[in-house]
PDB file of C-alpha atoms in Angstrom:
ATOM      1  CA  ASP A   1      44.176 -40.212  52.447  1.00  0.00           C
ATOM      2  CA  PHE A   2      42.840 -36.370  50.133  1.00  0.00           C
ATOM      3  CA  VAL A   3      46.011 -33.994  51.465  1.00  0.00           C
ATOM      4  CA  LYS A   4      48.318 -37.464  51.763  1.00  0.00           C
ATOM      5  CA  GLY A   5      47.995 -38.004  47.616  1.00  0.00           C
ATOM      6  CA  LYS A   6      45.698 -39.636  44.928  1.00  0.00           C
ATOM      7  CA  MET A   7      41.835 -40.223  46.512  1.00  0.00           C
ATOM      8  CA  HIS A   8      39.023 -42.030  44.092  1.00  0.00           C
ATOM      9  CA  LEU A   9      36.275 -40.965  44.298  1.00  0.00           C
ATOM     10  CA  PRO A  10      32.388 -41.502  43.352  1.00  0.00           C
ATOM     11  CA  MET A  11      31.720 -39.287  39.787  1.00  0.00           C
ATOM     12  CA  TYR A  12      29.063 -37.443  40.815  1.00  0.00           C
ATOM     13  CA  ARG A  13      31.320 -35.968  43.902  1.00  0.00           C
ATOM     14  CA  THR A  14      32.991 -32.917  41.590  1.00  0.00           C
ATOM     15  CA  LEU A  15      31.019 -31.343  41.537  1.00  0.00           C
ATOM     16  CA  TYR A  16      30.642 -30.670  45.299  1.00  0.00           C
ATOM     17  CA  LEU A  17      34.738 -31.483  45.709  1.00  0.00           C
ATOM     18  CA  ASP A  18      35.067 -28.974  43.252  1.00  0.00           C
ATOM     19  CA  LYS A  19      33.436 -26.477  45.054  1.00  0.00           C
ATOM     20  CA  MET A  20      35.632 -27.132  48.325  1.00  0.00           C
ATOM     21  CA  LEU A  21      38.414 -26.714  46.398  1.00  0.00           C
ATOM     22  CA  GLU A  22      37.995 -23.886  45.337  1.00  0.00           C
ATOM     23  CA  GLU A  23      36.600 -22.377  48.407  1.00  0.00           C
ATOM     24  CA  HIS A  24      39.905 -23.062  50.229  1.00  0.00           C
ATOM     25  CA  GLU A  25      42.241 -23.290  47.897  1.00  0.00           C
ATOM     26  CA  GLY A  26      45.156 -23.384  49.535  1.00  0.00           C
ATOM     27  CA  VAL A  27      44.205 -27.388  50.416  1.00  0.00           C
ATOM     28  CA  TYR A  28      44.961 -28.762  47.563  1.00  0.00           C
ATOM     29  CA  SER A  29      45.383 -27.121  44.066  1.00  0.00           C
ATOM     30  CA  GLU A  30      46.675 -30.196  41.776  1.00  0.00           C
ATOM     31  CA  ARG A  31      43.207 -31.705  39.751  1.00  0.00           C
ATOM     32  CA  ASP A  32      44.305 -33.919  37.353  1.00  0.00           C
ATOM     33  CA  SER A  33      42.536 -33.812  33.522  1.00  0.00           C
ATOM     34  CA  ARG A  34      40.013 -36.464  34.229  1.00  0.00           C
ATOM     35  CA  PHE A  35      38.987 -34.205  36.877  1.00  0.00           C
ATOM     36  CA  ARG A  36      39.026 -30.543  35.476  1.00  0.00           C
ATOM     37  CA  GLU A  37      37.048 -32.556  32.208  1.00  0.00           C
ATOM     38  CA  VAL A  38      33.622 -32.801  34.091  1.00  0.00           C
ATOM     39  CA  VAL A  39      33.539 -29.361  35.814  1.00  0.00           C
ATOM     40  CA  LYS A  40      34.749 -28.153  32.594  1.00  0.00           C
ATOM     41  CA  GLY A  41      31.953 -30.319  30.630  1.00  0.00           C
ATOM     42  CA  PHE A  42      29.466 -29.066  33.545  1.00  0.00           C
ATOM     43  CA  LYS A  43      30.880 -25.631  34.340  1.00  0.00           C
ATOM     44  CA  THR A  44      29.938 -24.281  30.460  1.00  0.00           C
ATOM     45  CA  VAL A  45      26.493 -26.138  30.209  1.00  0.00           C
ATOM     46  CA  THR A  46      24.932 -23.837  28.127  1.00  0.00           C
ATOM     47  CA  ASP A  47      28.283 -23.895  24.814  1.00  0.00           C
ATOM     48  CA  ALA A  48      28.370 -27.847  24.245  1.00  0.00           C
ATOM     49  CA  ASP A  49      27.307 -28.948  21.650  1.00  0.00           C
ATOM     50  CA  PHE A  50      24.554 -30.847  21.444  1.00  0.00           C
ATOM     51  CA  GLU A  51      21.874 -29.319  18.988  1.00  0.00           C
ATOM     52  CA  GLU A  52      18.735 -29.759  19.498  1.00  0.00           C
ATOM     53  CA  PRO A  53      16.697 -31.622  17.422  1.00  0.00           C
ATOM     54  CA  GLY A  54      15.569 -29.326  14.279  1.00  0.00           C
ATOM     55  CA  THR A  55      11.670 -30.000  14.555  1.00  0.00           C
ATOM     56  CA  LEU A  56      12.539 -29.301  17.842  1.00  0.00           C
ATOM     57  CA  SER A  57      14.895 -25.615  17.818  1.00  0.00           C
ATOM     58  CA  ARG A  58      12.542 -23.750  15.993  1.00  0.00           C
ATOM     59  CA  ILE A  59      10.887 -24.291  18.698  1.00  0.00           C
ATOM     60  CA  MET A  60      12.300 -24.389  22.361  1.00  0.00           C
ATOM     61  CA  ARG A  61      13.241 -20.767  23.981  1.00  0.00           C
ATOM     62  CA  LYS A  62      16.083 -20.303  25.060  1.00  0.00           C
ATOM     63  CA  TYR A  63      16.105 -22.405  29.169  1.00  0.00           C
ATOM     64  CA  GLN A  64      14.691 -25.392  27.540  1.00  0.00           C
ATOM     65  CA  LYS A  65      17.255 -25.612  25.118  1.00  0.00           C
ATOM     66  CA  ASN A  66      19.285 -25.397  28.605  1.00  0.00           C
ATOM     67  CA  GLY A  67      17.751 -27.591  29.898  1.00  0.00           C
ATOM     68  CA  TYR A  68      17.846 -30.064  27.116  1.00  0.00           C
ATOM     69  CA  LYS A  69      21.896 -29.837  27.003  1.00  0.00           C
ATOM     70  CA  TRP A  70      21.379 -30.047  30.760  1.00  0.00           C
ATOM     71  CA  LEU A  71      19.650 -32.947  30.430  1.00  0.00           C
ATOM     72  CA  ARG A  72      22.210 -34.729  27.497  1.00  0.00           C
ATOM     73  CA  THR A  73      25.685 -33.620  29.545  1.00  0.00           C
ATOM     74  CA  LEU A  74      24.303 -35.259  32.750  1.00  0.00           C
ATOM     75  CA  GLU A  75      23.822 -37.794  30.176  1.00  0.00           C
ATOM     76  CA  ALA A  76      27.439 -37.498  29.073  1.00  0.00           C
ATOM     77  CA  TRP A  77      29.047 -37.951  31.828  1.00  0.00           C
ATOM     78  CA  LYS A  78      26.418 -41.283  32.883  1.00  0.00           C
ATOM     79  CA  PHE A  79      24.896 -39.887  35.434  1.00  0.00           C
ATOM     80  CA  GLY A  80      20.773 -39.554  36.369  1.00  0.00           C
ATOM     81  CA  GLY A  81      19.326 -36.069  37.072  1.00  0.00           C
ATOM     82  CA  ILE A  82      16.763 -33.963  38.077  1.00  0.00           C
ATOM     83  CA  LEU A  83      15.137 -30.813  35.968  1.00  0.00           C
ATOM     84  CA  ALA A  84      13.387 -29.243  38.674  1.00  0.00           C
ATOM     85  CA  ASP A  85      11.802 -25.835  36.307  1.00  0.00           C
ATOM     86  CA  ASP A  86       8.890 -24.239  37.363  1.00  0.00           C
ATOM     87  CA  MET A  87       5.369 -25.769  36.454  1.00  0.00           C
ATOM     88  CA  GLY A  88       4.781 -24.183  32.843  1.00  0.00           C
ATOM     89  CA  LEU A  89       8.190 -23.518  31.506  1.00  0.00           C
ATOM     90  CA  GLY A  90       8.430 -26.994  29.350  1.00  0.00           C
ATOM     91  CA  LYS A  91      10.106 -29.785  30.973  1.00  0.00           C
ATOM     92  CA  THR A  92       7.802 -31.639  29.382  1.00  0.00           C
ATOM     93  CA  LEU A  93       9.088 -30.384  25.894  1.00  0.00           C
ATOM     94  CA  GLN A  94      13.651 -30.901  26.804  1.00  0.00           C
ATOM     95  CA  VAL A  95      12.822 -34.594  28.070  1.00  0.00           C
ATOM     96  CA  ILE A  96      10.574 -35.576  24.542  1.00  0.00           C
ATOM     97  CA  SER A  97      13.809 -33.686  22.662  1.00  0.00           C
ATOM     98  CA  VAL A  98      16.363 -35.550  24.598  1.00  0.00           C
ATOM     99  CA  LEU A  99      14.147 -38.557  23.004  1.00  0.00           C
ATOM    100  CA  LEU A 100      13.606 -37.384  20.343  1.00  0.00           C
ATOM    101  CA  SER A 101      17.690 -36.744  19.580  1.00  0.00           C
ATOM    102  CA  ALA A 102      18.519 -39.987  21.163  1.00  0.00           C
ATOM    103  CA  LYS A 103      16.575 -41.586  18.506  1.00  0.00           C
ATOM    104  CA  LEU A 104      17.945 -39.534  15.187  1.00  0.00           C
ATOM    105  CA  GLU A 105      21.060 -39.975  16.662  1.00  0.00           C
ATOM    106  CA  GLY A 106      20.456 -44.091  16.460  1.00  0.00           C
ATOM    107  CA  LYS A 107      21.029 -45.467  19.870  1.00  0.00           C
ATOM    108  CA  GLU A 108      18.533 -48.613  20.476  1.00  0.00           C
ATOM    109  CA  GLY A 109      16.717 -49.078  22.679  1.00  0.00           C
ATOM    110  CA  THR A 110      13.189 -48.537  24.633  1.00  0.00           C
ATOM    111  CA  SER A 111      12.466 -45.817  27.115  1.00  0.00           C
ATOM    112  CA  LEU A 112      10.211 -45.172  29.828  1.00  0.00           C
ATOM    113  CA  ILE A 113       8.187 -42.248  31.426  1.00  0.00           C
ATOM    114  CA  VAL A 114       6.198 -42.967  34.367  1.00  0.00           C
ATOM    115  CA  VAL A 115       4.277 -40.450  35.655  1.00  0.00           C
ATOM    116  CA  PRO A 116       0.870 -39.332  37.546  1.00  0.00           C
ATOM    117  CA  ALA A 117      -2.188 -41.123  35.815  1.00  0.00           C
ATOM    118  CA  SER A 118      -3.429 -37.874  35.365  1.00  0.00           C
ATOM    119  CA  VAL A 119      -1.544 -37.207  33.071  1.00  0.00           C
ATOM    120  CA  ALA A 120      -0.832 -40.652  30.869  1.00  0.00           C
ATOM    121  CA  PHE A 121      -2.403 -38.783  28.175  1.00  0.00           C
ATOM    122  CA  ASN A 122      -1.135 -35.729  27.993  1.00  0.00           C
ATOM    123  CA  TRP A 123       2.276 -36.695  27.743  1.00  0.00           C
ATOM    124  CA  GLY A 124       0.840 -39.994  24.375  1.00  0.00           C
ATOM    125  CA  GLU A 125      -0.421 -37.099  23.185  1.00  0.00           C
ATOM    126  CA  GLU A 126       2.868 -34.275  23.020  1.00  0.00           C
ATOM    127  CA  LEU A 127       4.798 -36.774  21.799  1.00  0.00           C
ATOM    128  CA  ALA A 128       3.208 -37.344  19.418  1.00  0.00           C
ATOM    129  CA  ARG A 129       2.553 -33.688  18.821  1.00  0.00           C
ATOM    130  CA  PHE A 130       6.554 -32.028  19.570  1.00  0.00           C
ATOM    131  CA  ALA A 131       8.142 -36.018  18.073  1.00  0.00           C
ATOM    132  CA  PRO A 132       6.119 -38.122  15.296  1.00  0.00           C
ATOM    133  CA  GLU A 133       9.233 -40.150  14.203  1.00  0.00           C
ATOM    134  CA  LEU A 134       8.720 -41.875  18.030  1.00  0.00           C
ATOM    135  CA  ALA A 135       7.025 -44.718  18.758  1.00  0.00           C
ATOM    136  CA  VAL A 136       5.006 -44.585  21.720  1.00  0.00           C
ATOM    137  CA  SER A 137       3.650 -46.837  23.506  1.00  0.00           C
ATOM    138  CA  LEU A 138       0.960 -46.026  26.398  1.00  0.00           C
ATOM    139  CA  ILE A 139       1.106 -48.563  29.252  1.00  0.00           C
ATOM    140  CA  VAL A 140      -3.326 -48.255  30.193  1.00  0.00           C
ATOM    141  CA  GLY A 141      -6.293 -50.276  29.933  1.00  0.00           C
ATOM    142  CA  THR A 142      -6.861 -53.751  31.844  1.00  0.00           C
ATOM    143  CA  GLN A 143      -4.509 -56.336  33.071  1.00  0.00           C
ATOM    144  CA  GLU A 144      -4.190 -58.329  30.175  1.00  0.00           C
ATOM    145  CA  GLU A 145      -3.721 -54.875  27.883  1.00  0.00           C
ATOM    146  CA  ARG A 146      -0.584 -53.884  29.810  1.00  0.00           C
ATOM    147  CA  GLN A 147       0.775 -57.065  29.579  1.00  0.00           C
ATOM    148  CA  ALA A 148       0.938 -57.795  26.156  1.00  0.00           C
ATOM    149  CA  ALA A 149       1.626 -53.700  25.685  1.00  0.00           C
ATOM    150  CA  ILE A 150       4.540 -54.670  28.769  1.00  0.00           C
ATOM    151  CA  ASP A 151       5.746 -58.011  27.206  1.00  0.00           C
ATOM    152  CA  ARG A 152       5.572 -55.750  22.969  1.00  0.00           C
ATOM    153  CA  TRP A 153       8.341 -53.574  24.667  1.00  0.00           C
ATOM    154  CA  GLN A 154      11.274 -53.639  22.519  1.00  0.00           C
ATOM    155  CA  GLU A 155       8.106 -52.716  20.098  1.00  0.00           C
ATOM    156  CA  ALA A 156       8.766 -49.338  21.439  1.00  0.00           C
ATOM    157  CA  ASP A 157      10.443 -46.277  21.141  1.00  0.00           C
ATOM    158  CA  VAL A 158       8.622 -44.630  24.345  1.00  0.00           C
ATOM    159  CA  LEU A 159       6.564 -46.402  27.215  1.00  0.00           C
ATOM    160  CA  VAL A 160       4.496 -44.329  28.693  1.00  0.00           C
ATOM    161  CA  THR A 161       2.477 -45.541  32.498  1.00  0.00           C
ATOM    162  CA  SER A 162       0.686 -44.510  35.253  1.00  0.00           C
ATOM    163  CA  TYR A 163       3.067 -44.819  39.121  1.00  0.00           C
ATOM    164  CA  ASP A 164       0.329 -46.854  40.457  1.00  0.00           C
ATOM    165  CA  LEU A 165       0.421 -49.490  36.906  1.00  0.00           C
ATOM    166  CA  LEU A 166       3.638 -49.752  37.415  1.00  0.00           C
ATOM    167  CA  LYS A 167       3.310 -51.366  41.617  1.00  0.00           C
ATOM    168  CA  ARG A 168       0.437 -53.113  39.068  1.00  0.00           C
ATOM    169  CA  ASP A 169       2.348 -54.734  36.850  1.00  0.00           C
ATOM    170  CA  ILE A 170       6.531 -54.182  37.904  1.00  0.00           C
ATOM    171  CA  VAL A 171       6.670 -57.934  37.546  1.00  0.00           C
ATOM    172  CA  TYR A 172       6.689 -57.718  34.103  1.00  0.00           C
ATOM    173  CA  TYR A 173       9.347 -54.895  33.664  1.00  0.00           C
ATOM    174  CA  GLU A 174      11.993 -57.281  36.002  1.00  0.00           C
ATOM    175  CA  GLY A 175      14.627 -58.341  34.128  1.00  0.00           C
ATOM    176  CA  LYS A 176      14.127 -55.488  31.091  1.00  0.00           C
ATOM    177  CA  ASN A 177      16.582 -51.742  31.240  1.00  0.00           C
ATOM    178  CA  PHE A 178      15.748 -48.495  29.484  1.00  0.00           C
ATOM    179  CA  LEU A 179      17.167 -46.840  27.477  1.00  0.00           C
ATOM    180  CA  TYR A 180      16.269 -43.374  29.715  1.00  0.00           C
ATOM    181  CA  GLU A 181      14.018 -43.454  32.966  1.00  0.00           C
ATOM    182  CA  VAL A 182      11.899 -40.733  32.508  1.00  0.00           C
ATOM    183  CA  ILE A 183       9.669 -39.619  36.420  1.00  0.00           C
ATOM    184  CA  ASP A 184       7.686 -37.388  36.029  1.00  0.00           C
ATOM    185  CA  GLU A 185       6.642 -35.488  39.487  1.00  0.00           C
ATOM    186  CA  ALA A 186       9.436 -37.222  41.289  1.00  0.00           C
ATOM    187  CA  GLN A 187       8.149 -36.673  44.222  1.00  0.00           C
ATOM    188  CA  TYR A 188       5.001 -39.439  43.700  1.00  0.00           C
ATOM    189  CA  ILE A 189       8.678 -42.339  44.590  1.00  0.00           C
ATOM    190  CA  LYS A 190       8.888 -40.848  48.190  1.00  0.00           C
ATOM    191  CA  ASN A 191       4.815 -40.775  48.360  1.00  0.00           C
TER     192      ASN A 191
END
């Protein structure tokens, strides 16, 4: 199909295909404007027009701003993605900046952050410290308390829960759509 003419691929294959085409230029050199637009968007992430929130811009390091722009670029192209910086480089701050930007830009919806139980309260503290504008609900406590908090999910900008509590409470999340779904320490998903 590729050699014969037009071909439709999932959007997430664009960068992979572009890399293949660079390495085998003689195979096929025409790329439609949408294809070129996607590739250009990802190759120029650091120059993207996504401005981090002013309150955070002063404290974010350059690589954190680049991580923020990477996440916003993924969002703009409707991709999910991974932010895989080394430990201690501020991935939490980068994610908080995306969540705060959504609020400041008037995007509606609640985001869900799933974390190891040991850092659930840390996320709450970091959200309060760096983005006090966000209404945060920690989904902790007894089953009844958690269910009540989940029932009021639309009153919050962000819900924070643990992997274990998410499994226990999964029935209460059914039918809910979230603006963002953030998985902290994603290796827990494999486990």
